[in-house]
């Protein structure tokens, strides 16, 4: 089974770098591309590249991360979304959390807690979403 | 003439004496009422000289009756009594002054109607005026006995006027003499009375206008205060929002990223992957940058040097890296209340930043801090391009901030600038700490 393609959208270079490292280290995932803004992401994803998992900051420098993610999901049904932010879930708009509930393939994680486990919670090949056991660890690397 | 002189005190003296004697500052209305009473007494005394001349004149040219002489002397006597009311007004004993005035009127009225019943209408007018004056000046407790006395006097006067003619002075000479005398005196009486009423009214209207004016100014300044308070609160909120933004975009992002990367490396290392030490150095640099950002941010919130060393040291530290030379000239500037120090510091900083922003290559900025008694005076002066103060449009948000900040600390800020001369921002702050009960409770 080919690796899942992960696309990272974040305004902060340091986090893009860190996230990319985590993705590359996780078995079964690879970085397909990065974007520093919503506009950049909209120009690439679904047009030039087809991706499986979107890691996107809720608060992009030029746009609302949730709106960008919705648009990309529309273009690419089945796209898994992992929202990130330095904020806690409590500080996020309820609307975003509601959207998170509508589709099981959307998750939120604070940036400090971003790791391979988060990728596996959203990133599986096909519906339905598979929730790996806690013991499954780093994206199946232990097996 | 002596009496009149003694009555007319220099205009500035009475107010002072009054304030001392009554132990409370008289209101504008009090002052107006006293002035009215004084004017009434002075006018009355002037009339008394003419009035006294009439019986003496009659005695000399018409009728050699000792009663006329006695009456003339009575008028003179009560002029003296009335003149004694003037120093009482100055001392604040308004009620006693009114009493002197009333007693004089009553005595002369009774004597006149006794001598000359035909003069009854004049006497009535004469009795109405003092009781009207008394009604303006006396408390209810004093007014009631006076009113009773006034009624009694009116009764006596009416009795004498209608029922007696024991002396029959009227019959001792041609009746037309008395008739015409009464006509003239009665008519003339209305001149001072009208003047006194008019003057009292004018004074009250002036006082009322003054009070209205003060009221208008108070309302206007209240509106200014509300606006300034809104701006201050708005500025504080904007500042907090900026700090949140800076934290979110800066240190928090860096720290999150470093944490993610460290966790990854820790897991990899546990599994036996070798750590790339160069990468590690990169993470350390990130941490250092995050710490520096946090430090700068904290400095912007409240400069530590200001908290530790006070104004001159904090300003000197702040201008060390200014693009133009800034000279700090502080004489005997000690520590002040934190509100004062913060207001002075941020205001100076804003002024210095403005001077630097609009500076020319050879511009220098001088910051002077002086303390005179309980007043801290600061001025930030530059010899830069300057601007036209008359153009309100050029006064930006920064100047509004400074004005609000200094105003909130109880000070005053002025800006003086002219094209080609430079700009001077000057402000004064009261250094005596404002005691706020709310603040001490905690």
CSV table of C-alpha atoms in Angstrom, one decimal, chain B:
chain,number,residue,atom,x,y,z
B,1,UNK,CA,-20.4,112.8,54.2
B,2,UNK,CA,-18.5,111.0,56.8
B,3,UNK,CA,-21.0,108.3,57.2
B,4,UNK,CA,-21.1,107.6,53.5
B,5,UNK,CA,-17.4,107.2,53.5
B,6,UNK,CA,-17.3,104.8,56.4
B,7,UNK,CA,-20.0,102.8,54.6
B,8,UNK,CA,-18.2,102.4,51.3
B,9,UNK,CA,-15.4,99.9,51.9
B,10,UNK,CA,-12.9,99.0,49.1
B,11,UNK,CA,-14.5,96.5,46.9
B,12,UNK,CA,-12.1,93.6,47.7
B,13,UNK,CA,-12.1,93.9,51.4
B,14,UNK,CA,-15.7,92.9,52.3
B,15,UNK,CA,-15.6,89.5,50.5
B,16,UNK,CA,-12.5,88.5,52.4
B,17,UNK,CA,-13.8,89.6,55.8
B,18,UNK,CA,-17.0,87.9,55.2
B,19,UNK,CA,-15.4,84.6,54.3
B,20,UNK,CA,-13.3,84.8,57.5
B,21,UNK,CA,-16.2,85.7,59.8
B,22,UNK,CA,-18.8,83.3,58.6
B,23,UNK,CA,-16.3,80.4,58.4
B,24,UNK,CA,-17.6,79.3,55.1
B,25,UNK,CA,-17.1,80.5,51.6
B,26,UNK,CA,-20.1,82.6,50.6
B,27,UNK,CA,-21.8,81.5,47.4
B,28,UNK,CA,-22.2,83.8,44.4
B,29,UNK,CA,-25.9,84.2,45.4
B,30,UNK,CA,-25.0,85.2,49.0
B,31,UNK,CA,-22.5,87.8,47.6
B,32,UNK,CA,-25.2,89.2,45.3
B,33,UNK,CA,-27.7,89.4,48.1
B,34,UNK,CA,-25.3,91.2,50.4
B,35,UNK,CA,-24.4,93.6,47.6
B,36,UNK,CA,-28.1,94.3,47.1
B,37,UNK,CA,-28.6,95.0,50.8
B,38,UNK,CA,-25.5,97.2,50.8
B,39,UNK,CA,-26.8,99.1,47.8
B,40,UNK,CA,-30.2,99.6,49.5
B,41,UNK,CA,-28.7,101.0,52.6
B,42,UNK,CA,-26.4,103.3,50.7
B,43,UNK,CA,-29.2,104.6,48.6
B,44,UNK,CA,-31.4,105.0,51.6
B,45,UNK,CA,-28.8,107.0,53.4
B,46,UNK,CA,-28.3,109.3,50.5
B,47,UNK,CA,-32.0,109.9,50.4
B,48,UNK,CA,-32.0,110.6,54.1
B,49,UNK,CA,-29.8,113.7,53.6
B,50,UNK,CA,-32.4,115.2,51.3
B,51,UNK,CA,-35.2,114.0,53.6
B,52,UNK,CA,-33.4,115.6,56.7
B,53,UNK,CA,-33.1,118.8,54.7
B,54,UNK,CA,-36.9,119.1,54.2
B,55,UNK,CA,-37.9,119.6,57.9
B,56,UNK,CA,-34.9,121.9,58.5
B,57,UNK,CA,-35.9,123.9,55.4
B,58,UNK,CA,-39.5,124.0,56.6
B,59,UNK,CA,-38.4,125.1,60.0
B,60,UNK,CA,-36.2,127.9,58.5
B,61,UNK,CA,-38.7,129.2,55.9
B,62,UNK,CA,-42.2,128.0,56.6
B,63,UNK,CA,-42.9,127.1,60.2
B,64,UNK,CA,-40.8,127.6,63.3
B,65,UNK,CA,-42.0,124.5,65.1
B,66,UNK,CA,-39.5,122.6,67.3
B,67,UNK,CA,-41.2,119.4,66.2
B,68,UNK,CA,-39.8,119.9,62.7
B,69,UNK,CA,-36.3,120.3,64.1
B,70,UNK,CA,-36.8,117.2,66.2
B,71,UNK,CA,-37.9,115.2,63.2
B,72,UNK,CA,-34.9,116.3,61.2
B,73,UNK,CA,-32.6,115.2,64.0
B,74,UNK,CA,-34.4,111.9,64.1
B,75,UNK,CA,-33.7,111.3,60.4
B,76,UNK,CA,-30.0,112.1,61.0
B,77,UNK,CA,-29.9,109.8,64.0
B,78,UNK,CA,-31.3,106.8,62.1
B,79,UNK,CA,-29.0,107.5,59.2
B,80,UNK,CA,-26.2,106.9,61.6
B,81,UNK,CA,-27.9,103.7,62.9
B,82,UNK,CA,-28.3,102.5,59.3
B,83,UNK,CA,-24.7,103.3,58.4
B,84,UNK,CA,-23.8,100.9,61.3
B,85,UNK,CA,-25.4,98.1,59.3
B,86,UNK,CA,-22.7,98.3,56.6
B,87,UNK,CA,-19.8,96.9,58.7
B,88,UNK,CA,-22.2,94.2,59.9
B,89,UNK,CA,-22.7,93.1,56.3
B,90,UNK,CA,-19.0,92.9,55.9
B,91,UNK,CA,-18.8,90.8,59.1
B,92,UNK,CA,-21.5,88.5,57.7
B,93,UNK,CA,-24.1,89.5,60.2
B,94,UNK,CA,-26.8,90.0,57.6
B,95,UNK,CA,-29.7,89.6,60.0
B,96,UNK,CA,-28.4,92.3,62.3
B,97,UNK,CA,-27.9,94.6,59.4
B,98,UNK,CA,-31.4,94.0,58.3
B,99,UNK,CA,-32.6,94.8,61.8
B,100,UNK,CA,-30.8,98.1,61.9
B,101,UNK,CA,-32.4,99.0,58.6
B,102,UNK,CA,-35.9,98.0,59.7
B,103,UNK,CA,-35.7,99.8,63.1
B,104,UNK,CA,-34.6,103.0,61.4
B,105,UNK,CA,-37.5,102.8,58.9
B,106,UNK,CA,-40.0,102.0,61.6
B,107,UNK,CA,-39.0,104.9,63.9
B,108,UNK,CA,-39.0,107.5,61.1
B,109,UNK,CA,-42.3,106.2,59.7
B,110,UNK,CA,-44.0,106.4,63.1
B,111,UNK,CA,-42.6,109.9,63.8
B,112,UNK,CA,-43.6,111.1,60.3
B,113,UNK,CA,-47.2,109.9,60.5
B,114,UNK,CA,-47.4,111.3,64.0
B,115,UNK,CA,-46.3,114.7,62.9
B,116,UNK,CA,-48.2,114.7,59.6
B,117,UNK,CA,-51.1,112.2,59.1
B,118,UNK,CA,-51.4,113.3,55.5
B,119,UNK,CA,-48.1,111.6,54.9
B,120,UNK,CA,-49.6,108.2,55.5
B,121,UNK,CA,-49.2,106.9,51.9
B,122,UNK,CA,-45.5,107.8,52.0
B,123,UNK,CA,-45.1,105.9,55.2
B,124,UNK,CA,-46.8,102.8,53.8
B,125,UNK,CA,-44.4,102.7,50.9
B,126,UNK,CA,-41.6,103.2,53.5
B,127,UNK,CA,-42.8,100.2,55.5
B,128,UNK,CA,-43.2,97.9,52.5
B,129,UNK,CA,-39.6,98.2,51.3
B,130,UNK,CA,-37.8,97.0,54.5
B,131,UNK,CA,-40.0,94.0,55.0
B,132,UNK,CA,-39.5,93.0,51.3
B,133,UNK,CA,-35.8,93.3,51.8
B,134,UNK,CA,-36.0,91.3,55.0
B,135,UNK,CA,-37.9,88.5,53.2
B,136,UNK,CA,-34.8,88.0,51.0
B,137,UNK,CA,-32.3,87.8,53.8
B,138,UNK,CA,-33.8,86.3,56.8
B,139,UNK,CA,-34.4,82.7,57.9
B,140,UNK,CA,-38.0,81.7,58.8
B,141,UNK,CA,-37.1,81.7,62.5
B,142,UNK,CA,-36.1,85.4,62.4
B,143,UNK,CA,-38.6,86.5,59.8
B,144,UNK,CA,-41.7,85.6,61.7
B,145,UNK,CA,-41.0,87.9,64.7
B,146,UNK,CA,-40.0,90.6,62.3
B,147,UNK,CA,-43.2,90.2,60.4
B,148,UNK,CA,-45.3,90.4,63.6
B,149,UNK,CA,-43.3,93.6,64.5
B,150,UNK,CA,-44.0,94.9,61.0
B,151,UNK,CA,-47.7,94.3,61.4
B,152,UNK,CA,-47.8,96.0,64.7
B,153,UNK,CA,-45.9,99.0,63.3
B,154,UNK,CA,-48.3,99.1,60.4
B,155,UNK,CA,-51.2,99.1,62.9
B,156,UNK,CA,-49.7,102.0,64.9
B,157,UNK,CA,-49.0,103.9,61.7
B,158,UNK,CA,-52.5,103.5,60.4
B,159,UNK,CA,-54.0,104.5,63.7
B,160,UNK,CA,-51.8,107.6,63.9
B,161,UNK,CA,-52.5,108.4,60.2
B,162,UNK,CA,-56.3,108.0,60.3
B,163,UNK,CA,-57.3,108.7,63.9
B,164,UNK,CA,-55.2,111.5,65.4
B,165,UNK,CA,-54.3,115.0,64.6
B,166,UNK,CA,-53.1,116.1,68.0
B,167,UNK,CA,-50.3,118.4,66.8
B,168,UNK,CA,-52.3,119.7,63.9
B,169,UNK,CA,-49.1,120.7,62.1
B,170,UNK,CA,-51.1,120.7,58.9
B,171,UNK,CA,-53.3,123.5,60.1
B,172,UNK,CA,-50.5,125.8,61.1
B,173,UNK,CA,-49.6,126.8,57.6
B,174,UNK,CA,-51.1,126.7,54.2
B,175,UNK,CA,-52.5,123.2,53.4
B,176,UNK,CA,-51.0,123.2,49.9
B,177,UNK,CA,-47.5,123.2,51.3
B,178,UNK,CA,-48.1,119.8,53.0
B,179,UNK,CA,-50.1,118.5,50.1
B,180,UNK,CA,-47.5,119.2,47.5
B,181,UNK,CA,-44.7,118.1,49.8
B,182,UNK,CA,-46.4,114.7,50.1
B,183,UNK,CA,-47.0,114.4,46.4
B,184,UNK,CA,-43.3,115.1,45.7
B,185,UNK,CA,-41.9,112.9,48.4
B,186,UNK,CA,-44.2,110.0,47.5
B,187,UNK,CA,-43.2,110.3,43.8
B,188,UNK,CA,-39.5,110.6,44.5
B,189,UNK,CA,-39.7,107.5,46.8
B,190,UNK,CA,-40.3,105.3,43.9
B,191,UNK,CA,-37.0,106.1,42.2
B,192,UNK,CA,-34.7,104.5,44.8
B,193,UNK,CA,-37.2,101.7,45.3
B,194,UNK,CA,-37.3,100.8,41.6
B,195,UNK,CA,-33.5,101.0,41.4
B,196,UNK,CA,-33.0,98.7,44.3
B,197,UNK,CA,-35.4,96.1,42.9
B,198,UNK,CA,-33.9,96.4,39.5
B,199,UNK,CA,-30.3,96.0,40.8
B,200,UNK,CA,-31.3,93.0,42.9
B,201,UNK,CA,-32.9,91.4,39.9
B,202,UNK,CA,-29.8,92.1,37.7
B,203,UNK,CA,-27.5,90.6,40.2
B,204,UNK,CA,-29.6,87.5,40.5
B,205,UNK,CA,-29.8,87.2,36.7
B,206,UNK,CA,-26.0,87.5,36.5
B,207,UNK,CA,-25.5,84.9,39.1
B,208,UNK,CA,-28.0,82.6,37.4
B,209,UNK,CA,-26.2,83.1,34.1
B,210,UNK,CA,-22.9,82.4,35.8
B,211,UNK,CA,-24.2,79.2,37.3
B,212,UNK,CA,-25.6,78.1,33.9
B,213,UNK,CA,-22.3,78.8,32.3
B,214,UNK,CA,-20.4,76.8,34.9
B,215,UNK,CA,-22.9,74.0,34.5
B,216,UNK,CA,-22.4,74.0,30.7
B,217,UNK,CA,-18.6,73.9,31.1
B,218,UNK,CA,-19.0,71.0,33.6
B,219,UNK,CA,-21.1,69.1,31.2
B,220,UNK,CA,-18.6,69.7,28.4
B,221,UNK,CA,-15.7,68.6,30.4
B,222,UNK,CA,-17.6,65.5,31.6
B,223,UNK,CA,-18.1,64.6,27.9
B,224,UNK,CA,-14.4,65.1,27.2
B,225,UNK,CA,-13.6,62.9,30.2
B,226,UNK,CA,-15.9,60.2,29.0
B,227,UNK,CA,-14.3,60.3,25.5
B,228,UNK,CA,-10.8,60.2,26.9
B,229,UNK,CA,-11.7,57.3,29.1
B,230,UNK,CA,-13.1,55.4,26.2
B,231,UNK,CA,-9.9,56.0,24.2
B,232,UNK,CA,-7.8,54.9,27.1
B,233,UNK,CA,-9.8,51.7,27.5
B,234,UNK,CA,-9.7,51.1,23.8
B,235,UNK,CA,-5.9,51.6,23.7
B,236,UNK,CA,-5.4,49.2,26.6
B,237,UNK,CA,-7.6,46.6,24.9
B,238,UNK,CA,-5.7,47.0,21.6
B,239,UNK,CA,-2.4,46.7,23.4
B,240,UNK,CA,-3.6,43.4,25.1
B,241,UNK,CA,-4.8,42.1,21.7
B,242,UNK,CA,-1.4,43.0,20.2
B,243,UNK,CA,0.4,41.1,23.0
B,244,UNK,CA,-1.8,38.1,22.5
B,245,UNK,CA,-1.0,38.2,18.8
B,246,UNK,CA,2.7,38.5,19.4
B,247,UNK,CA,2.7,35.6,21.8
B,248,UNK,CA,0.7,33.5,19.4
B,249,UNK,CA,2.7,34.2,16.3
B,250,UNK,CA,6.1,34.3,18.0
B,251,UNK,CA,7.3,32.4,21.1
B,252,UNK,CA,4.3,30.1,21.1
B,253,UNK,CA,4.9,28.9,17.6
B,254,UNK,CA,8.6,28.4,18.1
B,255,UNK,CA,8.1,26.5,21.4
B,256,UNK,CA,5.4,24.3,19.9
B,257,UNK,CA,7.7,23.5,16.9
B,258,UNK,CA,10.7,22.8,19.2
B,259,UNK,CA,8.5,20.5,21.4
B,260,UNK,CA,7.2,18.5,18.4
B,261,UNK,CA,10.8,18.1,17.0
B,262,UNK,CA,12.2,17.2,20.4
B,263,UNK,CA,9.5,14.6,21.0
B,264,UNK,CA,10.2,13.1,17.6
B,265,UNK,CA,13.9,12.9,18.3
B,266,UNK,CA,13.4,11.5,21.7
B,267,UNK,CA,11.2,8.6,20.3
B,268,UNK,CA,13.7,8.0,17.5
B,269,UNK,CA,16.6,7.9,20.0
B,270,UNK,CA,14.8,5.4,22.2
B,271,UNK,CA,14.5,3.2,19.2
B,272,UNK,CA,18.2,3.5,18.6
B,273,UNK,CA,18.3,6.1,15.8
B,274,UNK,CA,21.3,8.3,16.2
B,275,UNK,CA,20.7,11.9,17.0
B,276,UNK,CA,22.0,14.5,14.6
B,277,UNK,CA,23.7,17.0,16.9
B,278,UNK,CA,23.6,19.8,14.3
B,279,UNK,CA,19.9,19.5,14.2
B,280,UNK,CA,19.9,19.8,17.9
B,281,UNK,CA,21.8,23.1,17.8
B,282,UNK,CA,19.1,24.4,15.4
B,283,UNK,CA,16.5,23.5,18.1
B,284,UNK,CA,18.6,25.3,20.7
B,285,UNK,CA,18.7,28.4,18.5
B,286,UNK,CA,14.9,28.3,18.2
B,287,UNK,CA,14.6,28.1,22.0
B,288,UNK,CA,16.9,31.1,22.4
B,289,UNK,CA,14.9,33.1,19.9
B,290,UNK,CA,11.7,32.2,21.7
B,291,UNK,CA,13.2,33.4,25.0
B,292,UNK,CA,14.4,36.6,23.4
B,293,UNK,CA,10.9,37.2,22.0
B,294,UNK,CA,9.3,36.7,25.4
B,295,UNK,CA,11.8,39.1,27.0
B,296,UNK,CA,11.1,41.8,24.4
B,297,UNK,CA,7.4,41.4,24.8
B,298,UNK,CA,7.6,41.6,28.6
B,299,UNK,CA,9.8,44.7,28.2
B,300,UNK,CA,7.2,46.4,26.0
B,301,UNK,CA,4.5,45.7,28.7
B,302,UNK,CA,6.5,47.3,31.5
B,303,UNK,CA,10.2,48.1,31.1
B,304,UNK,CA,12.1,46.4,34.0
B,305,UNK,CA,14.6,49.2,34.3
B,306,UNK,CA,11.7,51.6,35.0
B,307,UNK,CA,10.5,49.3,37.7
B,308,UNK,CA,13.9,48.9,39.2
B,309,UNK,CA,15.7,52.3,38.7
B,310,UNK,CA,13.1,54.9,37.8
B,311,UNK,CA,12.6,57.4,35.0
B,312,UNK,CA,16.0,58.7,34.0
B,313,UNK,CA,17.7,55.3,33.9
B,314,UNK,CA,14.8,53.8,32.0
B,315,UNK,CA,14.7,56.6,29.4
B,316,UNK,CA,18.5,56.4,29.1
B,317,UNK,CA,18.2,52.7,28.4
B,318,UNK,CA,15.4,53.2,25.9
B,319,UNK,CA,17.2,55.8,23.8
B,320,UNK,CA,20.6,53.9,23.7
B,321,UNK,CA,19.8,52.6,20.2
B,322,UNK,CA,17.8,55.6,18.9
B,323,UNK,CA,18.7,56.6,15.3
B,324,UNK,CA,19.4,60.2,16.4
B,325,UNK,CA,21.3,61.5,19.5
B,326,UNK,CA,19.0,61.8,22.4
B,327,UNK,CA,20.2,63.7,25.5
B,328,UNK,CA,18.5,63.0,28.8
B,329,UNK,CA,18.8,65.9,31.2
B,330,UNK,CA,17.4,65.0,34.6
B,331,UNK,CA,17.9,67.0,37.7
B,332,UNK,CA,17.0,65.5,41.1
B,333,UNK,CA,14.5,63.1,39.6
B,334,UNK,CA,13.8,60.5,42.3
B,335,UNK,CA,11.2,57.7,42.3
B,336,UNK,CA,7.5,58.5,42.0
B,337,UNK,CA,4.2,56.6,42.1
B,338,UNK,CA,4.1,53.9,39.5
B,339,UNK,CA,1.2,55.6,37.6
B,340,UNK,CA,3.2,58.8,37.4
B,341,UNK,CA,6.4,57.0,36.3
B,342,UNK,CA,4.6,54.9,33.7
B,343,UNK,CA,2.7,57.9,32.3
B,344,UNK,CA,5.9,60.0,32.1
B,345,UNK,CA,8.0,57.2,30.6
B,346,UNK,CA,5.5,56.1,27.9
B,347,UNK,CA,4.7,59.7,27.0
B,348,UNK,CA,8.4,60.6,26.7
B,349,UNK,CA,9.0,57.5,24.7
B,350,UNK,CA,6.2,58.3,22.3
B,351,UNK,CA,7.5,61.9,21.9
B,352,UNK,CA,11.0,60.6,21.3
B,353,UNK,CA,9.8,58.1,18.8
B,354,UNK,CA,7.9,60.8,17.0
B,355,UNK,CA,11.0,63.0,17.0
B,356,UNK,CA,13.1,60.2,15.6
B,357,UNK,CA,10.5,59.3,12.9
B,358,UNK,CA,10.4,62.8,11.5
B,359,UNK,CA,14.1,63.6,12.2
B,360,UNK,CA,16.7,64.9,9.7
B,361,UNK,CA,20.3,63.7,9.7
B,362,UNK,CA,21.5,66.5,12.0
B,363,UNK,CA,18.5,66.4,14.4
B,364,UNK,CA,19.1,66.1,18.1
B,365,UNK,CA,16.5,65.4,20.8
B,366,UNK,CA,16.7,66.7,24.3
B,367,UNK,CA,14.6,65.3,27.1
B,368,UNK,CA,14.5,67.4,30.3
B,369,UNK,CA,13.0,66.2,33.5
B,370,UNK,CA,12.6,68.6,36.4
B,371,UNK,CA,10.8,68.5,39.7
B,372,UNK,CA,9.5,71.6,41.3
B,373,UNK,CA,7.8,70.9,44.6
B,374,UNK,CA,5.0,68.4,43.8
B,375,UNK,CA,5.2,68.9,40.1
B,376,UNK,CA,7.2,66.8,37.6
B,377,UNK,CA,7.9,68.7,34.4
B,378,UNK,CA,9.1,66.9,31.3
B,379,UNK,CA,9.9,68.3,27.9
B,380,UNK,CA,11.0,66.4,24.8
B,381,UNK,CA,12.4,69.0,22.4
B,382,UNK,CA,13.9,68.4,18.9
B,383,UNK,CA,15.3,70.7,16.3
B,384,UNK,CA,13.8,68.7,13.5
B,385,UNK,CA,11.5,69.9,10.7
B,386,UNK,CA,8.6,70.7,13.0
B,387,UNK,CA,5.0,71.0,11.8
B,388,UNK,CA,2.1,73.4,11.8
B,389,UNK,CA,0.2,72.9,15.1
B,390,UNK,CA,-2.7,74.8,13.7
B,391,UNK,CA,-3.5,71.9,11.4
B,392,UNK,CA,-5.4,69.6,13.6
B,393,UNK,CA,-5.2,66.9,10.9
B,394,UNK,CA,-1.5,66.5,11.5
B,395,UNK,CA,-2.1,65.7,15.2
B,396,UNK,CA,-2.2,61.9,15.1
B,397,UNK,CA,-3.3,59.1,17.3
B,398,UNK,CA,0.1,59.2,19.1
B,399,UNK,CA,-0.5,62.7,20.4
B,400,UNK,CA,-4.1,61.8,21.5
B,401,UNK,CA,-2.6,58.8,23.4
B,402,UNK,CA,-0.1,61.1,25.1
B,403,UNK,CA,-2.8,63.6,26.0
B,404,UNK,CA,-5.1,60.9,27.4
B,405,UNK,CA,-2.3,59.2,29.3
B,406,UNK,CA,-1.1,62.4,31.0
B,407,UNK,CA,-4.7,63.6,31.6
B,408,UNK,CA,-5.5,60.3,33.3
B,409,UNK,CA,-2.5,60.8,35.6
B,410,UNK,CA,-3.8,64.3,36.5
B,411,UNK,CA,-1.4,66.3,34.3
B,412,UNK,CA,-1.5,68.6,31.4
B,413,UNK,CA,0.3,68.2,28.0
B,414,UNK,CA,1.2,70.9,25.5
B,415,UNK,CA,2.7,70.6,22.1
B,416,UNK,CA,4.6,73.5,20.5
B,417,UNK,CA,5.9,73.2,17.0
B,418,UNK,CA,6.7,75.4,14.0
B,419,UNK,CA,7.9,74.4,10.6
B,420,UNK,CA,11.7,74.8,10.4
B,421,UNK,CA,12.1,75.3,14.2
B,422,UNK,CA,11.3,71.9,15.7
B,423,UNK,CA,8.8,70.4,18.1
B,424,UNK,CA,8.6,70.5,21.9
B,425,UNK,CA,6.3,68.2,23.8
B,426,UNK,CA,5.9,69.4,27.3
B,427,UNK,CA,3.9,68.0,30.2
B,428,UNK,CA,3.4,68.4,33.9
B,429,UNK,CA,2.4,65.7,36.3
B,430,UNK,CA,1.4,66.1,40.0
B,431,UNK,CA,3.7,63.8,41.8
B,432,UNK,CA,1.8,63.5,45.0
B,433,UNK,CA,0.4,60.0,44.9
B,434,UNK,CA,-3.3,59.9,44.5
B,435,UNK,CA,-4.8,57.9,47.3
B,436,UNK,CA,-7.3,55.4,45.9
B,437,UNK,CA,-9.2,53.6,48.7
B,438,UNK,CA,-10.0,50.7,46.3
B,439,UNK,CA,-6.3,50.2,45.7
B,440,UNK,CA,-5.4,50.0,49.4
B,441,UNK,CA,-8.1,47.6,50.3
B,442,UNK,CA,-6.4,44.7,48.5
